[in-house]
Tab-separated table of C-alpha atoms and ligand atoms in Angstrom:
chain	number	residue	atom	x	y	z
T	219	MET	CA	-0.131	-0.008	-0.294
T	220	GLU	CA	1.371	3.589	-0.667
T	221	THR	CA	1.264	5.291	2.360
T	222	SER	CA	3.635	7.937	3.578
T	223	VAL	CA	4.818	5.896	7.004
T	224	GLY	CA	8.362	6.729	6.777
T	225	GLU	CA	11.647	5.693	5.501
T	226	GLN	CA	11.702	2.052	7.129
T	227	TYR	CA	8.712	1.156	5.246
T	228	GLU	CA	10.068	2.599	2.055
T	229	GLN	CA	13.445	0.308	2.781
T	230	VAL	CA	11.236	-2.901	3.606
T	231	ARG	CA	9.278	-2.503	0.048
T	232	ASP	CA	12.317	-2.145	-1.789
T	233	LEU	CA	13.788	-5.072	-0.220
T	234	VAL	CA	10.671	-7.046	-0.691
T	235	VAL	CA	10.107	-6.136	-4.282
T	236	SER	CA	13.560	-7.145	-5.172
T	237	PHE	CA	13.227	-10.072	-3.273
T	238	CYS	CA	9.969	-10.883	-5.200
T	239	LYS	CA	11.361	-10.024	-8.412
T	240	LYS	CA	14.667	-12.283	-8.255
T	241	LYS	CA	13.181	-15.170	-6.223
T	242	ILE	CA	9.720	-15.527	-6.311
T	243	ALA	CA	8.321	-14.152	-9.981
T	244	PRO	CA	10.734	-16.542	-11.937
T	245	GLY	CA	8.958	-20.061	-10.659
T	246	ALA	CA	5.616	-18.659	-9.889
T	247	ALA	CA	4.232	-20.501	-13.315
T	248	LYS	CA	6.022	-23.632	-12.886
T	249	ARG	CA	5.073	-24.263	-9.125
T	250	ASP	CA	1.457	-23.516	-9.992
T	251	GLN	CA	1.546	-26.156	-12.625
T	252	SER	CA	3.357	-28.738	-10.518
T	253	ALA	CA	1.727	-27.528	-7.175
T	254	GLU	CA	5.258	-27.359	-5.622
T	255	PHE	CA	5.327	-26.179	-1.987
T	256	PRO	CA	8.101	-23.607	-1.941
T	257	SER	CA	10.097	-24.619	1.022
T	258	GLY	CA	13.340	-22.897	-0.106
T	259	ILE	CA	11.759	-19.570	-0.934
T	260	LEU	CA	9.924	-19.657	2.358
T	261	HIS	CA	12.917	-20.680	4.131
T	262	GLU	CA	14.679	-17.452	2.972
T	263	MET	CA	11.499	-15.374	3.681
T	264	GLY	CA	11.692	-16.776	7.431
T	265	GLU	CA	15.109	-15.542	7.532
T	266	LEU	CA	13.847	-12.000	6.382
T	267	GLY	CA	11.524	-11.626	9.335
T	268	LEU	CA	8.487	-12.413	7.297
T	269	PHE	CA	7.019	-15.117	9.125
T	270	GLY	CA	6.492	-12.251	12.401
T	271	ILE	CA	6.299	-8.907	10.511
T	272	PHE	CA	4.411	-7.222	13.507
T	273	VAL	CA	5.721	-9.511	16.270
T	274	PRO	CA	7.733	-7.368	18.786
T	275	GLU	CA	11.363	-7.814	18.181
T	276	GLU	CA	11.937	-8.945	21.813
T	277	LEU	CA	9.652	-12.091	20.897
T	278	GLY	CA	12.046	-12.747	17.688
T	279	GLY	CA	10.006	-11.056	15.196
T	280	ALA	CA	10.492	-8.140	12.966
T	281	GLY	CA	8.446	-5.587	15.161
T	282	MET	CA	7.058	-3.667	11.946
T	283	ASP	CA	3.702	-2.002	11.875
T	284	LEU	CA	-0.015	-3.091	10.135
T	285	MET	CA	0.620	-1.093	7.317
T	286	THR	CA	4.288	-2.551	6.556
T	287	TYR	CA	2.660	-6.096	6.705
T	288	LEU	CA	-0.184	-4.920	4.607
T	289	MET	CA	2.112	-4.081	1.783
T	290	ILE	CA	4.499	-6.629	1.997
T	291	ILE	CA	1.329	-9.107	1.412
T	292	GLU	CA	0.233	-6.989	-1.602
T	293	GLU	CA	3.829	-6.945	-3.243
T	294	ILE	CA	4.142	-10.635	-2.861
T	295	ALA	CA	0.264	-11.063	-3.959
T	296	LYS	CA	1.120	-9.327	-7.084
T	297	VAL	CA	3.823	-11.749	-8.043
T	298	ASP	CA	2.567	-14.866	-6.441
T	299	ALA	CA	-0.579	-15.308	-4.406
T	300	SER	CA	0.079	-18.696	-3.175
T	301	ILE	CA	2.935	-17.552	-1.302
T	302	ALA	CA	0.988	-14.553	-0.172
T	303	VAL	CA	-1.363	-16.796	1.275
T	304	THR	CA	1.009	-18.956	3.284
T	305	ILE	CA	2.920	-15.648	4.857
T	306	SER	CA	-0.435	-13.886	5.408
T	307	VAL	CA	-1.994	-16.928	7.594
T	308	THR	CA	1.206	-17.451	9.420
T	309	ASN	CA	1.372	-13.729	10.592
T	310	SER	CA	-2.347	-13.313	10.801
T	311	VAL	CA	-4.508	-15.881	11.850
T	312	CYS	CA	-1.618	-17.758	13.917
T	313	GLY	CA	0.626	-15.029	15.077
T	314	TRP	CA	-1.749	-12.284	15.769
T	315	PRO	CA	-3.859	-14.434	18.407
T	316	LEU	CA	-0.744	-15.722	19.854
T	317	LEU	CA	0.637	-12.342	20.431
T	318	HIS	CA	-2.902	-10.822	21.473
T	319	PHE	CA	-4.138	-13.761	23.775
T	320	GLY	CA	-1.135	-15.647	24.364
T	321	THR	CA	0.565	-15.622	28.199
T	322	ARG	CA	4.288	-14.853	27.816
T	323	GLU	CA	5.242	-18.729	28.301
T	324	GLN	CA	2.853	-19.612	25.478
T	325	GLN	CA	4.412	-16.499	23.286
T	326	GLU	CA	8.143	-17.991	23.970
T	327	ARG	CA	7.199	-21.396	23.344
T	328	TYR	CA	4.994	-21.194	20.145
T	329	LEU	CA	5.285	-17.819	18.819
T	330	ARG	CA	8.957	-17.036	18.980
T	331	PRO	CA	9.859	-20.105	16.756
T	332	ILE	CA	7.200	-18.483	13.764
T	333	ALA	CA	8.510	-15.167	14.485
T	334	SER	CA	12.051	-16.081	14.090
T	335	GLY	CA	11.270	-17.804	10.770
T	336	GLU	CA	11.877	-21.281	11.699
T	337	GLU	CA	8.358	-22.559	11.621
T	338	LEU	CA	4.816	-21.928	9.529
T	339	GLY	CA	1.793	-21.337	11.413
T	340	GLY	CA	-2.050	-22.269	10.811
T	341	PHE	CA	-5.676	-21.840	12.241
T	342	MET	CA	-8.103	-24.534	12.341
T	343	LEU	CA	-11.848	-23.040	12.597
T	344	THR	CA	-13.478	-24.599	9.510
T	345	GLU	CA	-15.078	-27.961	9.588
T	346	PRO	CA	-16.848	-29.975	6.609
T	347	GLU	CA	-20.073	-28.844	8.414
T	348	ALA	CA	-19.258	-25.310	9.633
T	349	GLY	CA	-17.941	-22.666	6.974
T	350	SER	CA	-19.760	-19.549	7.189
T	351	ASP	CA	-21.554	-21.009	10.404
T	352	ALA	CA	-18.259	-21.039	12.225
T	353	ALA	CA	-20.092	-21.319	15.796
T	354	SER	CA	-21.778	-24.892	14.813
T	355	LEU	CA	-18.478	-26.559	14.851
T	356	LYS	CA	-18.319	-29.955	16.359
T	357	THR	CA	-14.870	-30.743	17.074
T	358	ARG	CA	-15.028	-31.622	20.905
T	359	TYR	CA	-12.560	-31.192	23.925
T	360	ARG	CA	-12.925	-32.645	27.209
T	361	ASP	CA	-11.090	-31.915	30.544
T	362	VAL	CA	-9.143	-34.732	31.719
T	363	GLY	CA	-7.590	-33.032	34.532
T	364	ASP	CA	-4.015	-32.482	33.319
T	365	ALA	CA	-4.928	-32.071	29.776
T	366	PHE	CA	-7.640	-31.642	27.138
T	367	ILE	CA	-8.283	-34.219	24.705
T	368	LEU	CA	-9.372	-33.299	21.339
T	369	ASN	CA	-11.239	-35.285	18.545
T	370	GLY	CA	-13.050	-34.031	15.439
T	371	THR	CA	-12.455	-32.878	11.827
T	372	LYS	CA	-11.311	-29.725	10.298
T	373	ALA	CA	-11.350	-28.681	6.876
T	374	TRP	CA	-9.753	-26.513	4.125
T	375	ILE	CA	-6.859	-25.656	6.562
T	376	THR	CA	-4.364	-23.370	4.940
T	377	ASN	CA	-0.637	-24.680	5.654
T	378	ALA	CA	-1.654	-28.066	6.512
T	379	GLY	CA	1.122	-30.676	6.631
T	380	VAL	CA	3.620	-27.831	6.331
T	381	ALA	CA	3.040	-25.864	9.411
T	382	LYS	CA	3.947	-26.690	12.974
T	383	THR	CA	1.858	-24.785	14.969
T	384	PHE	CA	-1.895	-24.191	14.873
T	385	VAL	CA	-4.569	-21.987	16.798
T	386	CYS	CA	-7.466	-24.556	16.839
T	387	MET	CA	-10.961	-24.282	17.855
T	388	ALA	CA	-12.963	-27.051	19.694
T	389	THR	CA	-16.255	-26.965	21.850
T	390	LYS	CA	-16.976	-28.554	25.267
T	391	ASP	CA	-20.460	-28.974	24.040
T	392	PRO	CA	-22.047	-28.026	20.630
T	393	SER	CA	-25.462	-27.368	22.641
T	394	LEU	CA	-23.639	-24.035	23.981
T	395	GLY	CA	-22.927	-22.275	20.705
T	396	ALA	CA	-20.522	-19.969	20.387
T	397	HIS	CA	-20.129	-19.821	24.084
T	398	GLY	CA	-18.993	-23.533	24.436
T	399	ILE	CA	-15.987	-22.979	22.101
T	400	SER	CA	-12.498	-22.664	23.444
T	401	ALA	CA	-9.243	-22.017	21.468
T	402	PHE	CA	-6.129	-24.379	21.927
T	403	ILE	CA	-2.614	-23.771	20.705
T	404	LEU	CA	-1.640	-27.445	18.712
T	405	ASP	CA	1.094	-28.818	17.775
T	406	ALA	CA	1.161	-30.493	14.416
T	407	ASP	CA	3.788	-33.234	15.643
T	408	GLN	CA	1.418	-34.310	18.470
T	409	GLU	CA	0.051	-37.877	18.469
T	410	GLY	CA	-3.475	-38.215	16.878
T	411	VAL	CA	-2.980	-35.088	14.486
T	412	ILE	CA	-3.314	-36.655	11.064
T	413	PHE	CA	-3.287	-34.515	7.617
T	414	ASP	CA	-5.242	-35.686	4.876
T	415	LYS	CA	-3.749	-35.307	1.483
T	416	PRO	CA	-3.663	-31.517	0.344
T	417	GLU	CA	-6.576	-30.711	-1.945
T	418	GLU	CA	-6.362	-30.313	-5.594
T	419	LYS	CA	-7.213	-26.622	-5.803
T	420	MET	CA	-8.489	-24.478	-8.704
T	421	GLY	CA	-5.931	-21.703	-7.748
T	422	LEU	CA	-3.201	-20.848	-5.011
T	423	ARG	CA	-1.913	-24.342	-6.243
T	424	SER	CA	1.528	-24.121	-4.373
T	425	SER	CA	-0.119	-23.184	-1.051
T	426	LYS	CA	-0.814	-26.238	0.822
T	427	THR	CA	-4.647	-26.792	1.979
T	428	GLY	CA	-6.078	-29.838	3.702
T	429	MET	CA	-8.261	-31.838	5.689
T	430	VAL	CA	-7.055	-32.693	9.441
T	431	THR	CA	-8.293	-35.368	11.772
T	432	LEU	CA	-7.890	-34.934	15.421
T	433	ASP	CA	-7.999	-38.111	16.996
T	434	ASN	CA	-7.789	-38.016	20.583
T	435	VAL	CA	-5.086	-35.463	20.713
T	436	ARG	CA	-3.730	-34.656	24.230
T	437	VAL	CA	-3.305	-30.942	24.480
T	438	PRO	CA	-1.796	-29.862	27.788
T	439	LYS	CA	-3.715	-27.554	29.889
T	440	SER	CA	-0.771	-24.700	29.222
T	441	ALA	CA	-1.810	-24.635	25.698
T	442	LEU	CA	-5.035	-23.201	26.301
T	443	LEU	CA	-5.283	-19.648	24.573
T	444	GLY	CA	-7.177	-17.135	26.630
T	445	ARG	CA	-10.090	-18.308	28.862
T	446	GLU	CA	-12.106	-21.516	28.536
T	447	GLY	CA	-15.356	-20.370	26.385
T	448	GLN	CA	-13.346	-17.262	25.135
T	449	GLY	CA	-12.437	-19.130	21.780
T	450	PHE	CA	-15.283	-18.035	19.204
T	451	SER	CA	-14.581	-14.578	20.366
T	452	ILE	CA	-10.604	-15.074	19.721
T	453	ALA	CA	-11.593	-16.610	16.067
T	454	LEU	CA	-13.820	-13.706	15.164
T	455	ALA	CA	-11.329	-10.927	16.670
T	456	THR	CA	-8.706	-12.844	14.671
T	457	LEU	CA	-10.550	-12.882	11.626
T	458	ASP	CA	-11.154	-9.270	11.720
T	459	HIS	CA	-7.426	-8.691	11.761
T	460	SER	CA	-6.792	-11.437	9.160
T	461	ARG	CA	-9.243	-10.437	6.612
T	462	LEU	CA	-7.032	-7.331	6.010
T	463	GLY	CA	-4.346	-9.574	4.937
T	464	ILE	CA	-6.490	-11.213	2.146
T	465	ALA	CA	-7.910	-7.726	0.934
T	466	ALA	CA	-4.073	-7.109	0.842
T	467	GLN	CA	-3.606	-10.260	-1.271
T	468	ALA	CA	-6.592	-9.154	-3.699
T	469	VAL	CA	-5.319	-5.634	-4.206
T	470	GLY	CA	-1.626	-7.338	-5.049
T	471	ILE	CA	-3.400	-9.911	-7.231
T	472	ALA	CA	-5.351	-7.172	-9.290
T	473	ARG	CA	-2.154	-4.997	-9.275
T	474	GLY	CA	-0.342	-7.945	-10.900
T	475	ALA	CA	-3.322	-8.528	-13.276
T	476	LEU	CA	-3.437	-4.590	-14.376
T	477	GLU	CA	0.561	-4.759	-15.293
T	478	GLU	CA	-0.090	-8.011	-17.364
T	479	ALA	CA	-3.152	-6.164	-19.184
T	480	LEU	CA	-0.998	-3.080	-19.718
T	481	ARG	CA	1.899	-4.974	-21.105
T	482	TYR	CA	-0.383	-6.996	-23.421
T	483	ALA	CA	-2.326	-3.559	-24.399
T	484	ARG	CA	0.849	-2.032	-25.346
T	485	ASP	CA	2.539	-4.946	-27.327
T	486	ARG	CA	-0.364	-6.202	-28.982
T	487	ARG	CA	-1.576	-4.477	-32.437
T	488	GLN	CA	-5.045	-4.724	-33.986
T	489	PHE	CA	-6.654	-2.688	-36.475
T	490	GLY	CA	-3.224	-0.902	-36.980
T	491	ARG	CA	-2.379	0.347	-33.403
T	492	PRO	CA	-1.557	-0.933	-30.310
T	493	LEU	CA	-4.843	-1.991	-27.830
T	494	TYR	CA	-4.198	0.480	-25.523
T	495	ASP	CA	-4.915	3.140	-28.367
T	496	HIS	CA	-8.265	1.922	-28.491
T	497	GLN	CA	-10.517	3.761	-26.531
T	498	ALA	CA	-12.590	0.788	-25.275
T	499	ILE	CA	-9.402	-0.846	-24.154
T	500	GLY	CA	-7.975	2.454	-22.345
T	501	PHE	CA	-11.335	3.163	-20.607
T	502	ARG	CA	-11.033	-0.562	-19.342
T	503	LEU	CA	-7.843	-0.225	-17.918
T	504	ALA	CA	-8.656	3.477	-16.302
T	505	GLU	CA	-11.565	1.480	-14.595
T	506	MET	CA	-9.237	-1.386	-13.449
T	507	ASP	CA	-6.794	1.530	-11.979
T	508	THR	CA	-9.586	3.270	-10.326
T	509	GLU	CA	-10.931	0.112	-8.647
T	510	ILE	CA	-7.529	-1.037	-7.323
T	511	ALA	CA	-7.224	2.633	-6.097
T	512	ALA	CA	-10.631	2.261	-4.497
T	513	ALA	CA	-10.055	-0.873	-2.688
T	514	ARG	CA	-6.637	0.329	-1.402
T	515	ALA	CA	-8.096	3.288	0.043
T	516	LEU	CA	-10.665	1.152	1.877
T	517	LEU	CA	-8.046	-0.969	3.139
T	518	GLN	CA	-5.978	1.855	4.328
T	519	GLU	CA	-9.052	3.015	6.295
T	520	ALA	CA	-9.511	-0.333	8.100
T	521	ALA	CA	-5.750	-0.730	8.825
T	522	ARG	CA	-6.146	2.675	10.774
T	523	ALA	CA	-9.259	1.258	12.293
T	524	ALA	CA	-7.304	-1.858	13.338
T	525	MET	CA	-4.722	0.339	14.817
T	526	THR	CA	-6.996	1.804	17.467
T	527	PRO	CA	-8.272	-0.368	20.541
T	528	ARG	CA	-12.063	-0.576	19.361
T	529	ARG	CA	-13.477	-3.219	17.415
T	530	HIS	CA	-13.216	-2.593	13.778
T	531	SER	CA	-15.227	-5.671	12.529
T	532	ARG	CA	-16.820	-3.360	9.865
T	533	GLU	CA	-14.182	-1.586	8.315
T	534	SER	CA	-12.247	-4.982	7.971
T	535	ALA	CA	-15.447	-6.765	6.209
T	536	ARG	CA	-15.721	-3.807	3.828
T	537	ALA	CA	-12.460	-3.662	2.770
T	538	LYS	CA	-12.227	-7.491	2.323
T	539	LEU	CA	-15.656	-7.465	0.580
T	540	PHE	CA	-14.727	-4.871	-2.067
T	541	ALA	CA	-10.912	-5.779	-2.237
T	542	SER	CA	-11.962	-9.327	-3.187
T	543	GLU	CA	-14.659	-8.317	-5.449
T	544	MET	CA	-12.860	-5.967	-7.144
T	545	CYS	CA	-9.883	-8.359	-7.650
T	546	ASN	CA	-12.437	-10.728	-9.684
T	547	ARG	CA	-13.549	-8.164	-11.821
T	548	VAL	CA	-10.047	-6.770	-12.608
T	549	VAL	CA	-8.621	-10.137	-13.349
T	550	ALA	CA	-11.731	-10.992	-15.523
T	551	SER	CA	-10.958	-7.457	-17.259
T	552	ALA	CA	-7.594	-8.413	-17.745
T	553	ILE	CA	-8.286	-11.716	-19.315
T	554	GLN	CA	-10.763	-9.763	-21.588
T	555	ILE	CA	-7.994	-7.397	-22.802
T	556	HIS	CA	-5.791	-10.649	-23.536
T	557	GLY	CA	-8.689	-12.131	-25.954
T	558	GLY	CA	-7.788	-15.572	-26.421
T	559	TYR	CA	-4.541	-15.530	-25.505
T	560	GLY	CA	-5.631	-14.914	-21.891
T	561	TYR	CA	-7.350	-18.189	-21.865
T	562	SER	CA	-3.903	-20.200	-22.360
T	563	LYS	CA	-1.757	-21.102	-19.743
T	564	GLU	CA	1.175	-19.550	-21.503
T	565	TYR	CA	0.137	-15.997	-20.057
T	566	ALA	CA	0.287	-15.313	-16.345
T	567	ILE	CA	-3.061	-13.657	-16.348
T	568	GLU	CA	-4.913	-17.398	-16.588
T	569	ARG	CA	-3.139	-18.237	-13.121
T	570	MET	CA	-4.084	-14.957	-11.659
T	571	TYR	CA	-7.640	-15.351	-12.402
T	572	ARG	CA	-7.720	-18.808	-10.678
T	573	ASP	CA	-5.922	-17.669	-7.632
T	574	ALA	CA	-8.146	-14.330	-7.297
T	575	ARG	CA	-11.333	-16.604	-7.251
T	576	VAL	CA	-10.988	-17.806	-3.647
T	577	THR	CA	-10.330	-14.469	-2.361
T	578	THR	CA	-14.066	-13.538	-2.096
T	579	VAL	CA	-14.489	-17.136	-0.631
T	580	TYR	CA	-12.132	-17.697	2.101
T	581	GLU	CA	-11.703	-16.194	5.826
T	582	GLY	CA	-15.437	-15.456	5.232
T	583	THR	CA	-17.547	-15.026	1.733
T	584	SER	CA	-18.746	-11.965	0.721
T	585	GLU	CA	-21.711	-13.106	2.132
T	586	VAL	CA	-20.523	-12.942	5.094
T	587	GLN	CA	-18.685	-9.446	5.151
T	588	LYS	CA	-22.330	-8.185	4.281
T	589	ILE	CA	-23.645	-9.817	7.210
T	590	VAL	CA	-21.178	-8.254	9.440
T	591	ILE	CA	-21.264	-4.874	7.718
T	592	SER	CA	-25.265	-5.285	8.077
T	593	ARG	CA	-25.270	-6.237	11.487
T	594	ALA	CA	-22.923	-3.245	12.483
T	595	LEU	CA	-25.152	-1.156	10.350
T	596	LYS	CA	-28.373	-2.385	12.387
T	597	GLN	CA	-26.763	-1.369	15.522
T	598	ALA	CA	-26.085	1.899	14.258
T	599	ALA	CA	-29.577	2.317	13.591
T	600	GLU	CA	-30.335	2.057	17.139
T	601	SER	CA	-28.866	5.084	18.016
T	602	LEU	CA	-30.268	7.411	15.212
X	781	COS	N1	-14.415	-9.671	17.839
X	781	COS	C1	-14.922	-10.482	19.082
X	781	COS	N2	-15.629	-11.058	19.489
X	781	COS	C2	-16.895	-11.262	18.598
X	781	COS	C3	-16.896	-10.575	17.470
X	781	COS	C4	-15.482	-9.832	16.883
X	781	COS	N3	-15.483	-9.146	15.749
X	781	COS	N4	-18.016	-10.882	16.820
X	781	COS	C5	-18.793	-11.246	17.822
X	781	COS	N5	-17.994	-11.648	18.718
X	781	COS	C6	-18.572	-12.365	19.990
X	781	COS	C7	-19.771	-11.638	20.579
X	781	COS	O1	-19.660	-10.926	21.371
X	781	COS	C8	-20.481	-13.148	21.144
X	781	COS	O2	-20.461	-12.971	22.447
X	781	COS	P1	-21.487	-12.439	23.095
X	781	COS	O3	-22.942	-13.377	22.897
X	781	COS	O4	-20.952	-12.621	24.814
X	781	COS	O5	-21.779	-10.831	23.108
X	781	COS	C9	-19.882	-14.344	20.258
X	781	COS	O6	-18.681	-13.880	20.099
X	781	COS	C10	-20.756	-14.790	18.980
X	781	COS	O7	-21.001	-13.489	18.160
X	781	COS	P2	-22.188	-13.854	17.153
X	781	COS	O8	-23.712	-14.022	18.109
X	781	COS	O9	-22.076	-12.470	16.186
X	781	COS	O10	-21.963	-15.016	16.258
X	781	COS	P3	-22.465	-15.725	15.050
X	781	COS	O11	-22.271	-17.242	14.751
X	781	COS	O12	-23.658	-15.099	14.531
X	781	COS	O13	-21.396	-15.049	13.935
X	781	COS	C11	-20.724	-14.769	11.554
X	781	COS	C12	-21.877	-15.239	12.616
X	781	COS	C13	-21.266	-15.075	10.433
X	781	COS	C14	-20.348	-13.346	11.447
X	781	COS	C15	-19.495	-15.676	12.177
X	781	COS	O14	-20.055	-17.231	12.265
X	781	COS	C16	-18.439	-15.658	10.942
X	781	COS	O15	-17.759	-14.698	10.696
X	781	COS	N6	-18.596	-16.725	10.205
X	781	COS	C17	-17.521	-16.631	9.120
X	781	COS	C18	-16.168	-17.608	9.483
X	781	COS	C19	-15.241	-17.333	8.524
X	781	COS	O16	-14.726	-16.167	8.265
X	781	COS	N7	-14.696	-18.563	8.153
X	781	COS	C20	-13.414	-18.653	7.512
X	781	COS	C21	-12.764	-19.529	8.328
X	781	COS	S1	-11.273	-19.202	8.321
X	781	COS	S2	-10.162	-19.560	6.655
């Protein structure tokens, strides 16, 4: 995101842009085809501090601010949205709740190895029968004195099989609804944590996503995150934060698509002149550019709200809703500009089109964002 937040921000951007150009962009198409997980690149990114971007330095993190985090996700997504989501999930849905709800001991034990770039993180909320209606999850926990035992199935878990630490939601009793849910810190190496084979996805193919079975997983009492019964609130507060990262990813993909479209419109000639000299194409490019700027402005507004102590569900939902829908419109326009070539795997825009699709679906569908926004509006209406 372009914002005047100082010299450090600019230096970090230069470093990330250069890393993306040299290390990430060259293999993006090949990794998309082979669905190969980029362990080597991620290892280097961990060493650069990109797994703990806003974690304070005393906990091994890079100690940067939210604006810098969002700029980094945007720049990575511009060249490879798969790597962007792997990084975003590690920082946001895993790192953020550990930082905000974890005890110092939990942060030392679980957050430090992530923030210092040794391990990836993840988040286990969704289940086969609990997606948008997250409070209806069925993974159970029971208290056995010195530990909790977890049983259930989690679905669509990003970084499944590649991350070491997960924040995992389970319920004491599904009849208690949201208030029965607690958050646990789960070590992927624990006995009973079984990762299914990765999903064969339409896009984001070199990120790993999969089903996880929890079969009598014994979680120590010390791995309860927050209070018992606080888990759903932790999950929703986490999503308020993490949706900013997905909005930044969507802005990044859209910027990448605009660049591809511009390059093509410059080089391709029809009816005796370059495509961008045809008004229909020029106007389409102008709309794409304006839409991206609008999404960025909403994202910056939401990020400013997230830097205050008050709840920012409405702002995050607006940014995620608009940025993800915008991203899909922009990549579709970029395909249209490419004509038949946009339908070919030879051009990067084909991958971007597939990668963009999930942004209106994961970390809350567009419909869920509208629920969040309309509920906030209803509440505001009460005081009119
Ligand atoms: N931050 C902290 N706590 C919150 C919160 C937030 N943003 N929003 C709600 N809560 C608390 C509420 O205060 C409530 O507690 P009280 O009853 O004590 O007040 C509790 O959480 C339950 O809230 P609510 O009644 O709003 O829950 P719902 O089941 O109605 O939530 C939506 C509905 C759709 C908003 C929620 O299920 C949701 O966001 N679903 C999408 C999940 C998602 O994004 N999944 C993607 C998976 S992660 S890749």
